[in-house]
mmCIF file of C-alpha atoms in Angstrom:
data_model
loop_
_atom_site.group_PDB
_atom_site.id
_atom_site.type_symbol
_atom_site.label_atom_id
_atom_site.label_comp_id
_atom_site.label_asym_id
_atom_site.label_seq_id
_atom_site.Cartn_x
_atom_site.Cartn_y
_atom_site.Cartn_z
ATOM 1 C CA MET A 103 133.119 -26.598 99.591
ATOM 2 C CA THR A 104 133.616 -23.031 97.947
ATOM 3 C CA HIS A 105 130.521 -21.821 95.874
ATOM 4 C CA PRO A 106 127.781 -21.071 98.096
ATOM 5 C CA HIS A 107 124.184 -21.074 96.833
ATOM 6 C CA VAL A 108 120.940 -19.201 97.129
ATOM 7 C CA THR A 109 117.968 -20.384 97.154
ATOM 8 C CA ASP A 110 114.453 -18.788 98.012
ATOM 9 C CA LYS A 111 112.083 -21.434 96.548
ATOM 10 C CA HIS A 112 110.370 -24.256 97.562
ATOM 11 C CA PRO A 113 111.712 -27.516 95.839
ATOM 12 C CA GLY A 114 109.696 -29.662 93.287
ATOM 13 C CA GLU A 115 112.250 -32.408 93.296
ATOM 14 C CA LEU A 116 115.545 -33.439 95.232
ATOM 15 C CA ALA A 117 117.766 -31.710 92.318
ATOM 16 C CA ASP A 118 115.803 -28.476 93.014
ATOM 17 C CA VAL A 119 117.731 -28.734 96.483
ATOM 18 C CA PRO A 120 121.333 -26.827 96.280
ATOM 19 C CA GLY A 121 124.058 -29.036 97.507
ATOM 20 C CA TRP A 122 126.827 -31.241 96.497
ATOM 21 C CA PHE A 123 125.373 -34.807 96.344
ATOM 22 C CA PRO A 124 126.018 -36.676 93.431
ATOM 23 C CA PRO A 125 123.836 -39.316 91.807
ATOM 24 C CA LEU A 126 126.621 -41.870 92.905
ATOM 25 C CA ASP A 127 126.319 -41.018 96.438
ATOM 26 C CA GLN A 128 122.449 -41.151 96.266
ATOM 27 C CA MET A 129 122.630 -44.582 95.191
ATOM 28 C CA LEU A 130 125.195 -45.956 97.557
ATOM 29 C CA PHE A 131 123.333 -44.149 100.323
ATOM 30 C CA THR A 132 120.226 -45.691 99.199
ATOM 31 C CA TRP A 133 121.646 -49.385 98.581
ATOM 32 C CA PHE A 134 123.182 -48.990 102.379
ATOM 33 C CA LEU A 135 120.019 -47.924 104.005
ATOM 34 C CA GLU A 136 117.942 -50.502 102.148
ATOM 35 C CA ARG A 137 120.436 -53.128 103.134
ATOM 36 C CA GLN A 138 119.878 -52.151 106.705
ATOM 37 C CA HIS A 139 115.984 -52.362 106.443
ATOM 38 C CA ARG A 140 116.629 -55.508 105.098
ATOM 39 C CA GLN A 141 118.789 -56.917 107.602
ATOM 40 C CA GLY A 142 116.369 -55.740 110.351
ATOM 41 C CA THR A 143 118.990 -53.273 111.462
ATOM 42 C CA HIS A 144 117.208 -50.758 113.697
ATOM 43 C CA GLY A 145 119.056 -47.669 114.929
ATOM 44 C CA ASP A 146 118.856 -43.816 114.596
ATOM 45 C CA LEU A 147 120.005 -41.890 111.941
ATOM 46 C CA LEU A 148 122.656 -38.566 112.308
ATOM 47 C CA GLU A 149 124.211 -36.061 110.059
ATOM 48 C CA LEU A 150 126.584 -33.773 110.975
ATOM 49 C CA GLY A 151 126.736 -30.659 108.468
ATOM 50 C CA VAL A 152 123.400 -30.346 106.386
ATOM 51 C CA TYR A 153 123.856 -26.985 104.241
ATOM 52 C CA MET A 154 120.523 -27.139 102.246
ATOM 53 C CA GLY A 155 118.981 -30.406 103.248
ATOM 54 C CA LYS A 156 119.944 -32.359 100.351
ATOM 55 C CA SER A 157 121.368 -35.788 101.730
ATOM 56 C CA ALA A 158 119.379 -35.081 104.812
ATOM 57 C CA ILE A 159 116.103 -35.330 103.127
ATOM 58 C CA LEU A 160 117.270 -38.360 101.266
ATOM 59 C CA LEU A 161 118.233 -39.906 104.691
ATOM 60 C CA GLY A 162 114.678 -39.070 106.175
ATOM 61 C CA ARG A 163 113.139 -41.050 103.798
ATOM 62 C CA HIS A 164 114.709 -44.154 105.208
ATOM 63 C CA LEU A 165 113.610 -43.116 108.766
ATOM 64 C CA ARG A 166 111.445 -46.080 110.519
ATOM 65 C CA PRO A 167 108.949 -45.996 113.477
ATOM 66 C CA GLY A 168 110.485 -45.774 116.752
ATOM 67 C CA GLU A 169 113.935 -44.321 115.216
ATOM 68 C CA THR A 170 115.211 -40.698 115.492
ATOM 69 C CA PHE A 171 116.749 -38.639 112.988
ATOM 70 C CA THR A 172 119.350 -35.669 114.153
ATOM 71 C CA VAL A 173 120.979 -33.176 112.285
ATOM 72 C CA CYS A 174 123.204 -30.748 113.367
ATOM 73 C CA ASP A 175 124.694 -27.692 112.064
ATOM 74 C CA LEU A 176 125.841 -24.328 112.879
ATOM 75 C CA PHE A 177 123.368 -22.245 110.428
ATOM 76 C CA GLU A 178 123.640 -18.974 111.639
ATOM 77 C CA GLY A 179 125.491 -19.511 114.989
ATOM 78 C CA GLU A 180 128.973 -18.470 115.732
ATOM 79 C CA ALA A 181 131.695 -21.103 115.097
ATOM 80 C CA PRO A 182 134.010 -22.030 117.997
ATOM 81 C CA ASP A 183 137.266 -20.775 116.663
ATOM 82 C CA GLY A 184 138.375 -18.144 114.089
ATOM 83 C CA ALA A 185 139.451 -21.052 110.989
ATOM 84 C CA ASN A 186 135.825 -22.516 111.418
ATOM 85 C CA GLN A 187 134.291 -19.088 111.337
ATOM 86 C CA ALA A 188 136.398 -17.945 108.254
ATOM 87 C CA GLU A 189 135.489 -21.605 106.653
ATOM 88 C CA ALA A 190 131.990 -20.728 107.094
ATOM 89 C CA ALA A 191 131.918 -17.437 105.627
ATOM 90 C CA LYS A 192 133.437 -18.453 102.925
ATOM 91 C CA SER A 193 131.551 -21.391 101.991
ATOM 92 C CA TYR A 194 128.221 -21.455 103.707
ATOM 93 C CA SER A 195 127.388 -17.841 103.988
ATOM 94 C CA SER A 196 123.748 -18.540 102.445
ATOM 95 C CA LEU A 197 122.895 -21.228 104.847
ATOM 96 C CA THR A 198 120.142 -20.348 107.119
ATOM 97 C CA ARG A 199 117.919 -22.624 109.338
ATOM 98 C CA GLN A 200 115.086 -21.244 107.778
ATOM 99 C CA ALA A 201 116.330 -22.519 104.010
ATOM 100 C CA PHE A 202 117.104 -25.951 105.447
ATOM 101 C CA GLU A 203 113.572 -26.351 107.092
ATOM 102 C CA ARG A 204 111.543 -25.105 104.024
ATOM 103 C CA ASN A 205 113.459 -27.426 101.545
ATOM 104 C CA TYR A 206 113.077 -30.624 104.163
ATOM 105 C CA LEU A 207 109.679 -29.783 104.898
ATOM 106 C CA SER A 208 108.813 -29.822 101.002
ATOM 107 C CA PHE A 209 109.313 -33.657 101.188
ATOM 108 C CA HIS A 210 108.447 -34.404 104.613
ATOM 109 C CA ASP A 211 105.630 -34.055 107.199
ATOM 110 C CA THR A 212 107.960 -33.474 110.301
ATOM 111 C CA LEU A 213 111.165 -31.912 110.999
ATOM 112 C CA PRO A 214 114.559 -34.069 112.370
ATOM 113 C CA THR A 215 115.752 -33.110 115.624
ATOM 114 C CA VAL A 216 117.553 -30.366 114.825
ATOM 115 C CA ILE A 217 120.921 -29.175 116.979
ATOM 116 C CA ALA A 218 121.941 -25.838 115.735
ATOM 117 C CA ALA A 219 125.503 -25.946 117.284
ATOM 118 C CA PRO A 220 129.133 -26.857 116.588
ATOM 119 C CA SER A 221 129.568 -30.690 115.987
ATOM 120 C CA SER A 222 131.601 -31.119 118.824
ATOM 121 C CA VAL A 223 128.175 -30.895 121.030
ATOM 122 C CA VAL A 224 126.691 -33.858 119.361
ATOM 123 C CA ALA A 225 128.323 -36.508 121.831
ATOM 124 C CA GLU A 226 126.430 -34.513 124.760
ATOM 125 C CA LYS A 227 123.298 -34.919 122.615
ATOM 126 C CA VAL A 228 122.958 -38.146 120.690
ATOM 127 C CA ALA A 229 123.652 -41.232 122.969
ATOM 128 C CA PRO A 230 126.332 -43.951 122.574
ATOM 129 C CA GLY A 231 125.620 -46.907 120.473
ATOM 130 C CA THR A 232 122.262 -45.987 119.071
ATOM 131 C CA CYS A 233 122.870 -44.589 115.594
ATOM 132 C CA ARG A 234 123.070 -47.448 112.282
ATOM 133 C CA PHE A 235 123.974 -44.579 109.643
ATOM 134 C CA VAL A 236 126.451 -41.290 110.127
ATOM 135 C CA HIS A 237 127.106 -38.889 107.575
ATOM 136 C CA ILE A 238 130.163 -36.515 108.185
ATOM 137 C CA ASP A 239 129.812 -33.424 106.381
ATOM 138 C CA ALA A 240 130.649 -30.319 108.622
ATOM 139 C CA SER A 241 133.754 -28.539 109.141
ATOM 140 C CA HIS A 242 136.683 -29.575 106.830
ATOM 141 C CA LEU A 243 139.342 -28.727 109.605
ATOM 142 C CA TYR A 244 141.780 -31.754 110.734
ATOM 143 C CA GLU A 245 140.769 -30.901 114.495
ATOM 144 C CA HIS A 246 137.265 -30.700 113.810
ATOM 145 C CA VAL A 247 137.095 -33.758 111.528
ATOM 146 C CA HIS A 248 139.017 -35.599 114.254
ATOM 147 C CA GLY A 249 136.582 -35.050 116.722
ATOM 148 C CA ASP A 250 133.461 -35.824 114.357
ATOM 149 C CA ILE A 251 134.876 -39.259 113.708
ATOM 150 C CA GLY A 252 135.526 -40.100 117.354
ATOM 151 C CA ALA A 253 131.967 -38.902 117.962
ATOM 152 C CA ALA A 254 130.309 -40.879 115.160
ATOM 153 C CA HIS A 255 132.777 -44.096 116.570
ATOM 154 C CA ASP A 256 131.142 -43.919 120.127
ATOM 155 C CA ILE A 257 127.649 -43.150 118.834
ATOM 156 C CA LEU A 258 127.406 -45.943 116.208
ATOM 157 C CA LEU A 259 126.110 -49.200 116.702
ATOM 158 C CA PRO A 260 128.896 -51.858 116.298
ATOM 159 C CA ASP A 261 128.141 -52.731 112.420
ATOM 160 C CA GLY A 262 126.833 -48.854 111.826
ATOM 161 C CA ILE A 263 127.922 -47.083 108.935
ATOM 162 C CA VAL A 264 129.543 -43.731 108.773
ATOM 163 C CA VAL A 265 130.235 -41.464 105.728
ATOM 164 C CA LEU A 266 133.023 -39.053 105.517
ATOM 165 C CA ASP A 267 132.597 -36.615 102.868
ATOM 166 C CA ASP A 268 135.212 -34.364 101.038
ATOM 167 C CA PHE A 269 138.013 -37.369 101.991
ATOM 168 C CA ARG A 270 140.077 -36.675 99.066
ATOM 169 C CA SER A 271 138.751 -33.363 97.444
ATOM 170 C CA GLU A 272 142.148 -30.825 97.029
ATOM 171 C CA HIS A 273 140.510 -28.016 98.941
ATOM 172 C CA THR A 274 140.288 -29.874 102.084
ATOM 173 C CA PRO A 275 143.389 -31.926 103.057
ATOM 174 C CA GLY A 276 142.283 -31.808 106.869
ATOM 175 C CA VAL A 277 139.506 -34.338 106.130
ATOM 176 C CA SER A 278 141.997 -36.326 104.097
ATOM 177 C CA VAL A 279 144.453 -36.379 107.201
ATOM 178 C CA ALA A 280 141.633 -37.309 109.358
ATOM 179 C CA ALA A 281 139.982 -40.159 107.454
ATOM 180 C CA TRP A 282 142.994 -42.278 106.662
ATOM 181 C CA GLU A 283 144.324 -41.608 110.059
ATOM 182 C CA ALA A 284 141.049 -43.290 111.722
ATOM 183 C CA VAL A 285 141.812 -45.905 109.071
ATOM 184 C CA LEU A 286 145.206 -46.705 110.174
ATOM 185 C CA ASN A 287 145.307 -45.948 113.549
ATOM 186 C CA ARG A 288 141.817 -45.803 114.961
ATOM 187 C CA GLY A 289 140.150 -49.152 113.433
ATOM 188 C CA LEU A 290 137.975 -47.587 110.957
ATOM 189 C CA ARG A 291 137.494 -50.453 108.377
ATOM 190 C CA PRO A 292 137.006 -48.869 104.633
ATOM 191 C CA VAL A 293 133.909 -50.592 102.738
ATOM 192 C CA CYS A 294 133.972 -48.493 99.567
ATOM 193 C CA LEU A 295 135.476 -45.200 98.200
ATOM 194 C CA SER A 296 132.892 -42.934 96.145
ATOM 195 C CA THR A 297 134.749 -39.904 93.873
ATOM 196 C CA GLN A 298 133.693 -37.963 96.969
ATOM 197 C CA LYS A 299 132.825 -39.800 99.984
ATOM 198 C CA LEU A 300 134.553 -42.732 102.001
ATOM 199 C CA TYR A 301 131.994 -45.284 103.440
ATOM 200 C CA GLY A 302 133.070 -46.963 106.420
ATOM 201 C CA THR A 303 132.582 -49.214 109.463
ATOM 202 C CA TRP A 304 133.705 -50.354 112.667
ATOM 203 C CA GLY A 305 132.223 -53.987 112.496
ATOM 204 C CA ASP A 306 133.084 -56.177 110.118
ATOM 205 C CA PRO A 307 133.203 -54.918 106.348
ATOM 206 C CA GLU A 308 133.516 -58.084 104.452
ATOM 207 C CA PRO A 309 129.664 -59.292 104.448
ATOM 208 C CA LEU A 310 128.957 -55.409 103.380
ATOM 209 C CA GLN A 311 131.339 -55.550 100.487
ATOM 210 C CA GLU A 312 130.406 -58.879 99.196
ATOM 211 C CA ASP A 313 126.900 -57.712 98.747
ATOM 212 C CA LEU A 314 128.287 -54.461 97.727
ATOM 213 C CA LEU A 315 130.430 -56.017 95.026
ATOM 214 C CA GLU A 316 127.544 -58.357 93.763
ATOM 215 C CA MET A 317 125.225 -55.564 93.411
ATOM 216 C CA LEU A 318 127.954 -53.308 91.616
ATOM 217 C CA ARG A 319 128.812 -55.839 88.925
ATOM 218 C CA GLN A 320 125.214 -55.743 87.430
ATOM 219 C CA ARG A 321 125.410 -52.096 86.887
ATOM 220 C CA THR A 322 126.909 -50.692 83.588
ATOM 221 C CA ASP A 323 126.799 -47.227 84.624
ATOM 222 C CA VAL A 324 129.568 -47.527 87.692
ATOM 223 C CA GLY A 325 133.156 -47.773 87.092
ATOM 224 C CA LEU A 326 134.823 -50.408 89.536
ATOM 225 C CA SER A 327 138.265 -51.554 90.954
ATOM 226 C CA VAL A 328 139.098 -53.181 93.853
ATOM 227 C CA GLN A 329 142.560 -52.624 95.578
ATOM 228 C CA GLU A 330 144.429 -53.773 98.714
ATOM 229 C CA ALA A 331 146.035 -51.291 100.858
ATOM 230 C CA ALA A 332 147.694 -51.384 104.414
ATOM 231 C CA GLY A 333 145.876 -54.594 104.865
ATOM 232 C CA HIS A 334 142.531 -53.142 103.591
ATOM 233 C CA ARG A 335 140.332 -53.982 100.501
ATOM 234 C CA LEU A 336 139.559 -50.838 98.852
ATOM 235 C CA ILE A 337 136.005 -50.855 96.531
ATOM 236 C CA ARG A 338 136.746 -48.177 94.331
ATOM 237 C CA THR A 339 133.409 -46.792 92.544
ATOM 238 C CA ARG A 340 133.131 -43.818 89.823
ATOM 239 C CA SER A 341 129.996 -42.835 87.760
ATOM 240 C CA ARG A 342 129.622 -43.742 84.536
ATOM 241 C CA GLY A 343 126.956 -41.385 83.026
ATOM 242 C CA MET A 344 124.589 -42.750 86.264
ATOM 243 C CA LYS A 345 121.184 -41.046 86.594
ATOM 244 C CA PRO A 346 120.008 -40.126 90.284
ATOM 245 C CA PRO A 347 117.848 -43.360 91.906
ATOM 246 C CA PRO A 348 114.312 -42.469 91.587
ATOM 247 C CA PHE A 349 112.972 -40.287 94.807
ATOM 248 C CA PRO A 350 109.408 -38.575 95.568
ATOM 249 C CA THR A 351 108.822 -35.274 94.498
ATOM 250 C CA SER A 352 107.866 -32.706 96.808
ATOM 251 C CA ARG A 353 104.368 -31.693 97.778
ATOM 252 C CA HIS A 354 104.991 -28.320 95.674
ATOM 253 C CA TYR A 355 105.785 -30.082 92.744
ATOM 254 C CA VAL A 356 104.226 -29.054 89.406
ATOM 255 C CA ALA A 357 104.671 -31.288 86.464
ATOM 256 C CA PRO A 358 105.881 -29.407 83.373
ATOM 257 C CA VAL A 359 103.184 -28.751 80.826
ATOM 258 C CA PRO A 360 104.030 -30.309 77.762
ATOM 259 C CA ALA A 361 104.298 -28.098 74.462
ATOM 260 C CA PRO A 362 101.365 -28.079 72.415
ATOM 261 C CA ALA A 363 101.945 -30.418 69.056
ATOM 262 C CA PRO A 364 102.101 -28.440 65.965
ATOM 263 C CA ALA A 365 99.158 -28.344 63.908
ATOM 264 C CA GLU A 366 98.939 -30.390 60.870
ATOM 265 C CA THR A 367 98.582 -28.761 57.660
ATOM 266 C CA ALA A 368 98.170 -30.300 54.247
ATOM 267 C CA GLU A 369 101.223 -29.599 51.945
ATOM 268 C CA PRO A 370 100.002 -27.547 48.855
ATOM 269 C CA ARG A 371 100.179 -28.923 45.711
ATOM 270 C CA ALA A 372 102.902 -27.508 43.434
ATOM 271 C CA ALA A 373 100.957 -25.184 41.104
ATOM 272 C CA ARG A 374 101.614 -26.317 37.523
ATOM 273 C CA PRO A 375 103.274 -23.257 35.432
ATOM 274 C CA ALA A 376 100.815 -21.932 33.206
ATOM 275 C CA ARG A 377 100.877 -22.468 29.653
ATOM 276 C CA PRO A 378 101.768 -19.894 27.320
ATOM 277 C CA ALA A 379 98.808 -18.556 25.167
ATOM 278 C CA PRO A 380 99.379 -19.079 21.634
ATOM 279 C CA SER A 381 100.173 -16.897 18.762
ATOM 280 C CA ARG A 382 97.964 -15.671 16.495
ATOM 281 C CA ALA A 383 99.694 -17.475 13.683
ATOM 282 C CA ARG A 384 99.247 -20.663 15.617
ATOM 283 C CA ARG A 385 95.741 -20.308 16.219
ATOM 284 C CA LEU A 386 95.135 -19.639 12.803
ATOM 285 C CA ALA A 387 97.301 -22.877 11.507
ATOM 286 C CA ARG A 388 95.345 -24.771 14.259
ATOM 287 C CA ASP A 389 91.931 -23.779 12.972
ATOM 288 C CA LEU A 390 92.108 -23.843 9.324
ATOM 289 C CA LEU A 391 94.837 -26.935 8.653
ATOM 290 C CA PRO A 392 93.080 -30.100 8.332
ATOM 291 C CA PRO A 393 93.798 -32.444 11.050
ATOM 292 C CA VAL A 394 96.083 -34.960 8.892
ATOM 293 C CA LEU A 395 98.102 -31.780 7.856
ATOM 294 C CA THR A 396 98.467 -30.544 11.526
ATOM 295 C CA ARG A 397 99.508 -34.052 12.699
ATOM 296 C CA ALA A 398 102.139 -34.151 9.901
ATOM 297 C CA VAL A 399 103.318 -30.641 11.035
ATOM 298 C CA ARG A 400 103.612 -31.941 14.798
ATOM 299 C CA ARG A 401 105.443 -34.790 13.742
ATOM 300 C CA ALA A 402 108.234 -32.966 11.583
ATOM 301 C CA ARG A 403 108.634 -30.456 14.559
ATOM 302 C CA ALA A 404 109.004 -33.266 17.186
ATOM 303 C CA SER A 405 111.748 -34.913 14.778
ATOM 304 C CA ARG A 406 113.914 -31.417 14.587
ATOM 305 C CA ALA A 407 114.019 -31.031 18.437
#
């Protein structure tokens, strides 16, 4: 990403946390994680690249007793090479560990396990075959993404889910090359594609895809198409005005004060125009003429009008 955010406030809602996590991907993350819960799948969670914590906060919501959530990011640390350092300086200059932890603890009581280092160290820190869900959103350079995908393969459970961010953005061709290389040459099986992310598994994608299609076809806020490419079924999704799924507010949330209703006031009745005062001659005629003659004069005037 190329537009750094600055934040120094406690978020009240997930939408207040800076970052790039569209409603479609929030819905898909939630669906995959809840399905794992329904299926009785146990395992740890891992995120490579956290930025300000928006997706990590959602992932932490689905952590269950006995499981570990690990996040890895450079934060203010030194990148392993010049190209990665230039990328971090350009796109993530506002990222600090303090900002991430402040945002995360606004929604959760405890922090995940934080690795402040390049993602290349994760294979040494997280045991193989322990995670059920891995989100990769760290460096966008091909060499680093290639390594992150390899680490995810070893760390994931056989039917675990890996999510690759920015796999088709115009400014991240390295991610695209690494992602499709993994599909064509490294055994990764796509489950679905969103506008921003590729969801895949090294297990059997068919049961996942059937359940996913059943859910998506019941929604009117998702554009859906299914294609075949290189022997893979590709479920393509896009948002149609989708709203984010419900998510609990933070401990700092302050409900907006409703605007006071306008006071009801009775509309004033339109004033009747004042009658002009009768002239002196008309007053004399009214007082001196007999009533019968007065009525005759009025009828004559009315007939001339």
